[in-house]
Amino acid sequence: MERYVIRGGHPLVGEVTIGGAKNAALGIIAAAIMTTDPVRIENIPDVTDTEVLLKAEKGIGVKVDHEDRHTVIIDSSKLNSTFIDDEYMKKIRASYYFVGALLGRDKRAEVPLPGGCNIGVRGIDQHIKGFRALGAKVNIAHGCISAEAKELHGAHIFFDKVSVGATINVMMAASLAAGRTVIENAAKEPHVVDIANFLNSMGANIRGAGTDVIRIRGVERLHGTDYAIIPDQIEAGTYMAAVAACQGDMVIKNVIPKHLECITAKLSEIGCQITEFDDAVQVTRYEPLSSTQVRTLPYPGFPTDMQPQITVALGLAQGISIVTESIFDNRFKYVDELIRLGASIKVENNMALITGVSKYTGAGIVAPDLRAGAALVLAGLAAEGETVIDDISYVERGYEDFDAKLRDLGADIVKVSSEWEYEKTKLRLVE
Ligand code: EPZ
């Protein structure tokens, strides 16, 4: 089992380049099979989640050619099944995008029920409501969701809850439904917009993505395209929070500063200096942090995917901070691990009451999910002494070259995959 061994206490200084948005890539990789023409996609992050999705496509006869590490050409002209094998898929949440994609393309799909990070109950009722409104019969049995329709037709859909996944999934299927679909109470996240732009570049007719009403005029077919995925808002935000937690001076390149505004605003409020450039942000922090209140909300609010990272920074801020999680019901599981590093945090239902401490101290901890895992890495980097983090496969689902990028910024972090390698790091620690 791989683990990170971190010797904390070094400010992070230098430049880091952000990759393509993982959550946009997952939708785009799935949507790419909605045409029989080849689709070329640039800026796909090389992380486990995208790898799993591409592997699943190969399993149903799709040709996936890697032009380079971040560019693939997907050719689904020989797609031979609308059943996705659960060997790959049950582990990741984004498996559900194949329902929208295949239902649109072939009017039928059967996909294992989504897995993914264990961050609370993650319903799919809004996805099902949307597919049914488009005329599909949807059934859940034997751990799979299946959907089927003779014809899909446009519909007026009002989501009861803002859902990124349901918005994207219904947008995909509706692109190839007859007539007009209106999605109200739609999610507005940057990757919803990116996937809409991708579908439009394939000939779809989607308007209003990025607002809470999306209007889709169904088309008969989609065609091939050449598309580059937007930069990852959450990867960028994680490096920004790293400066807040560890101190330092970092230029974060290849970002869309507009997408980071909710994070920039909070980090400025607690004492970071942030300068925005056209496609970069510079974050500096050497003075003590001050406390604040944070509530996670759908975009453009503060992202739930940044909640653990900001909590780690606030754990070191002077005074009492409150973080309220309003999207998922079980996203504070990492707090017990953070307490092992010396944090003073009480969790009551969906609220964390944080009393800032002057420092964290290293310990052995476990990453409970993707973003929490990344946040615990930040805590380890800020902590005095050695921190060892187990179960880092979670982190590798969404962060490309995390340890290498952090080393380039002056962090002392190594990835080890055996006891022997771990023993070797001890020599490094006594140097
Ligand atoms: C996406 O998950 C992201 N995953 C998540 O990122 C992210 O945390 C989340 O959006 C919120 O921004 C992907 O894009 C693959 P939702 P998703 O549907 O689509 C409830 C990461 O770390 N809900 O917006 O699954 C749901 O339970 C991951 O990269 C229903 O009740 O999130 C949750 O409480 C983790 N019924 C809330 O809505 C539904 O049918 C928001 O979920 C759908 C959702």
PDB file of C-alpha atoms and ligand atoms in Angstrom, residues 22-24 26-27 49 92-97 114-129 159-168 187 189 191 195 232-234 297-299 303-306 309 325-329 331 369-372 397-399, ligand 1:
ATOM      1  CA  LYS A  22     -10.969  16.207 -13.334  1.00  0.00           C
ATOM      2  CA  ASN A  23     -14.723  16.576 -12.946  1.00  0.00           C
ATOM      3  CA  ALA A  24     -15.075  18.187 -16.385  1.00  0.00           C
ATOM      4  CA  LEU A  26     -15.111  12.717 -16.472  1.00  0.00           C
ATOM      5  CA  GLY A  27     -18.223  14.167 -18.116  1.00  0.00           C
ATOM      6  CA  ASP A  49     -10.577   8.442 -12.107  1.00  0.00           C
ATOM      7  CA  ILE A  92     -16.285   5.807  -9.121  1.00  0.00           C
ATOM      8  CA  ARG A  93     -19.160   8.218  -8.939  1.00  0.00           C
ATOM      9  CA  ALA A  94     -18.865   9.408 -12.512  1.00  0.00           C
ATOM     10  CA  SER A  95     -19.926   5.998 -13.839  1.00  0.00           C
ATOM     11  CA  TYR A  96     -23.430   7.481 -13.922  1.00  0.00           C
ATOM     12  CA  TYR A  97     -22.457   9.740 -16.846  1.00  0.00           C
ATOM     13  CA  PRO A 114     -22.119   4.765  -8.686  1.00  0.00           C
ATOM     14  CA  GLY A 115     -19.497   4.427  -5.964  1.00  0.00           C
ATOM     15  CA  GLY A 116     -16.970   7.175  -5.303  1.00  0.00           C
ATOM     16  CA  CYS A 117     -15.830   9.001  -2.202  1.00  0.00           C
ATOM     17  CA  ASN A 118     -17.595   8.109   1.015  1.00  0.00           C
ATOM     18  CA  ILE A 119     -18.773  11.593   1.938  1.00  0.00           C
ATOM     19  CA  GLY A 120     -22.405  10.915   2.775  1.00  0.00           C
ATOM     20  CA  VAL A 121     -25.591   9.688   1.135  1.00  0.00           C
ATOM     21  CA  ARG A 122     -25.347  10.461  -2.547  1.00  0.00           C
ATOM     22  CA  GLY A 123     -28.738   9.985  -4.155  1.00  0.00           C
ATOM     23  CA  ILE A 124     -29.416   9.724  -7.878  1.00  0.00           C
ATOM     24  CA  ASP A 125     -33.146  10.453  -7.696  1.00  0.00           C
ATOM     25  CA  GLN A 126     -32.750  13.705  -9.639  1.00  0.00           C
ATOM     26  CA  HIS A 127     -30.915  11.918 -12.454  1.00  0.00           C
ATOM     27  CA  ILE A 128     -33.743   9.369 -12.607  1.00  0.00           C
ATOM     28  CA  LYS A 129     -36.402  12.074 -12.508  1.00  0.00           C
ATOM     29  CA  PHE A 159     -34.677  19.823 -10.170  1.00  0.00           C
ATOM     30  CA  ASP A 160     -35.649  19.648  -6.480  1.00  0.00           C
ATOM     31  CA  LYS A 161     -31.993  19.999  -5.565  1.00  0.00           C
ATOM     32  CA  VAL A 162     -29.024  21.603  -7.279  1.00  0.00           C
ATOM     33  CA  SER A 163     -27.040  18.640  -8.578  1.00  0.00           C
ATOM     34  CA  VAL A 164     -23.923  18.837 -10.723  1.00  0.00           C
ATOM     35  CA  GLY A 165     -24.220  15.212 -11.836  1.00  0.00           C
ATOM     36  CA  ALA A 166     -27.943  15.310 -12.638  1.00  0.00           C
ATOM     37  CA  THR A 167     -27.571  18.561 -14.594  1.00  0.00           C
ATOM     38  CA  ILE A 168     -24.750  17.123 -16.722  1.00  0.00           C
ATOM     39  CA  ALA A 187     -26.020  23.499 -11.310  1.00  0.00           C
ATOM     40  CA  GLU A 189     -20.271  24.883 -11.717  1.00  0.00           C
ATOM     41  CA  HIS A 191     -17.387  22.045 -15.324  1.00  0.00           C
ATOM     42  CA  ILE A 195     -19.290  19.979 -20.690  1.00  0.00           C
ATOM     43  CA  ASP A 232      -9.087  22.399 -12.468  1.00  0.00           C
ATOM     44  CA  GLN A 233     -10.646  24.848 -10.009  1.00  0.00           C
ATOM     45  CA  ILE A 234     -10.192  22.509  -7.051  1.00  0.00           C
ATOM     46  CA  LEU A 297     -22.661  26.152  -1.318  1.00  0.00           C
ATOM     47  CA  PRO A 298     -23.234  25.340  -4.983  1.00  0.00           C
ATOM     48  CA  TYR A 299     -21.177  27.511  -7.385  1.00  0.00           C
ATOM     49  CA  PRO A 303     -17.043  24.652  -3.007  1.00  0.00           C
ATOM     50  CA  THR A 304     -17.622  21.597  -0.838  1.00  0.00           C
ATOM     51  CA  ASP A 305     -14.571  20.103  -2.569  1.00  0.00           C
ATOM     52  CA  MET A 306     -12.455  22.786  -0.819  1.00  0.00           C
ATOM     53  CA  GLN A 309      -8.501  22.172   2.761  1.00  0.00           C
ATOM     54  CA  GLU A 325     -20.997  21.790   5.186  1.00  0.00           C
ATOM     55  CA  SER A 326     -24.294  22.187   3.380  1.00  0.00           C
ATOM     56  CA  ILE A 327     -23.843  19.885   0.359  1.00  0.00           C
ATOM     57  CA  PHE A 328     -22.877  16.469   1.770  1.00  0.00           C
ATOM     58  CA  ASP A 329     -23.901  14.976   5.102  1.00  0.00           C
ATOM     59  CA  ARG A 331     -17.792  15.246   4.919  1.00  0.00           C
ATOM     60  CA  ASP A 369     -11.407  10.294   0.798  1.00  0.00           C
ATOM     61  CA  LEU A 370     -10.022  12.336  -2.072  1.00  0.00           C
ATOM     62  CA  ARG A 371     -10.279  15.965  -0.926  1.00  0.00           C
ATOM     63  CA  ALA A 372      -9.838  15.099   2.749  1.00  0.00           C
ATOM     64  CA  ARG A 397      -7.863   9.664  -7.976  1.00  0.00           C
ATOM     65  CA  GLY A 398      -7.872  13.413  -8.425  1.00  0.00           C
ATOM     66  CA  TYR A 399      -4.417  14.991  -8.114  1.00  0.00           C
TER      67      TYR A 399
HETATM   68  C1  EPZ B   1     -20.037  16.314  -8.129  1.00  0.00           C
HETATM   69  O1  EPZ B   1     -20.632  15.193  -7.463  1.00  0.00           O
HETATM   70  C2  EPZ B   1     -18.553  16.100  -8.030  1.00  0.00           C
HETATM   71  N1  EPZ B   1     -18.220  14.822  -8.651  1.00  0.00           N
HETATM   72  C3  EPZ B   1     -18.122  16.115  -6.577  1.00  0.00           C
HETATM   73  O2  EPZ B   1     -16.714  16.077  -6.560  1.00  0.00           O
HETATM   74  C4  EPZ B   1     -18.571  17.400  -5.914  1.00  0.00           C
HETATM   75  O3  EPZ B   1     -18.286  17.323  -4.528  1.00  0.00           O
HETATM   76  C5  EPZ B   1     -20.074  17.607  -6.112  1.00  0.00           C
HETATM   77  O4  EPZ B   1     -20.396  17.533  -7.521  1.00  0.00           O
HETATM   78  C6  EPZ B   1     -20.583  18.945  -5.581  1.00  0.00           C
HETATM   79  O5  EPZ B   1     -19.910  19.993  -6.215  1.00  0.00           O
HETATM   80  C7  EPZ B   1     -18.095  14.738  -9.962  1.00  0.00           C
HETATM   81  O6  EPZ B   1     -18.222  15.705 -10.704  1.00  0.00           O
HETATM   82  C8  EPZ B   1     -17.741  13.397 -10.515  1.00  0.00           C
HETATM   83  P1  EPZ B   1     -24.230  16.569  -6.733  1.00  0.00           P
HETATM   84  P2  EPZ B   1     -22.159  14.901  -7.659  1.00  0.00           P
HETATM   85  O7  EPZ B   1     -25.124  15.752  -7.561  1.00  0.00           O
HETATM   86  O8  EPZ B   1     -22.554  15.248  -9.041  1.00  0.00           O
HETATM   87  C9  EPZ B   1     -27.588  15.350  -3.550  1.00  0.00           C
HETATM   88  C10 EPZ B   1     -14.591  15.419  -5.848  1.00  0.00           C
HETATM   89  O9  EPZ B   1     -14.007  15.450  -4.746  1.00  0.00           O
HETATM   90  N2  EPZ B   1     -28.240  14.662  -4.668  1.00  0.00           N
HETATM   91  O10 EPZ B   1     -24.064  18.015  -7.071  1.00  0.00           O
HETATM   92  O11 EPZ B   1     -22.383  13.511  -7.205  1.00  0.00           O
HETATM   93  C11 EPZ B   1     -26.281  14.706  -3.159  1.00  0.00           C
HETATM   94  O12 EPZ B   1     -26.475  13.603  -2.288  1.00  0.00           O
HETATM   95  C12 EPZ B   1     -16.041  14.980  -5.927  1.00  0.00           C
HETATM   96  O13 EPZ B   1     -14.043  15.698  -6.923  1.00  0.00           O
HETATM   97  C13 EPZ B   1     -29.456  14.044  -4.468  1.00  0.00           C
HETATM   98  O14 EPZ B   1     -29.998  14.062  -3.367  1.00  0.00           O
HETATM   99  O15 EPZ B   1     -22.798  15.902  -6.636  1.00  0.00           O
HETATM  100  C14 EPZ B   1     -25.552  15.865  -2.524  1.00  0.00           C
HETATM  101  O16 EPZ B   1     -25.974  16.007  -1.213  1.00  0.00           O
HETATM  102  C15 EPZ B   1     -16.554  14.501  -4.614  1.00  0.00           C
HETATM  103  N3  EPZ B   1     -30.054  13.435  -5.539  1.00  0.00           N
HETATM  104  C16 EPZ B   1     -26.015  17.070  -3.333  1.00  0.00           C
HETATM  105  O17 EPZ B   1     -27.248  16.654  -3.960  1.00  0.00           O
HETATM  106  C17 EPZ B   1     -29.472  13.404  -6.761  1.00  0.00           C
HETATM  107  O18 EPZ B   1     -30.068  12.816  -7.685  1.00  0.00           O
HETATM  108  C18 EPZ B   1     -25.070  17.541  -4.430  1.00  0.00           C
HETATM  109  O19 EPZ B   1     -24.702  16.431  -5.228  1.00  0.00           O
HETATM  110  C19 EPZ B   1     -28.240  14.029  -6.954  1.00  0.00           C
HETATM  111  C20 EPZ B   1     -27.648  14.651  -5.874  1.00  0.00           C
END
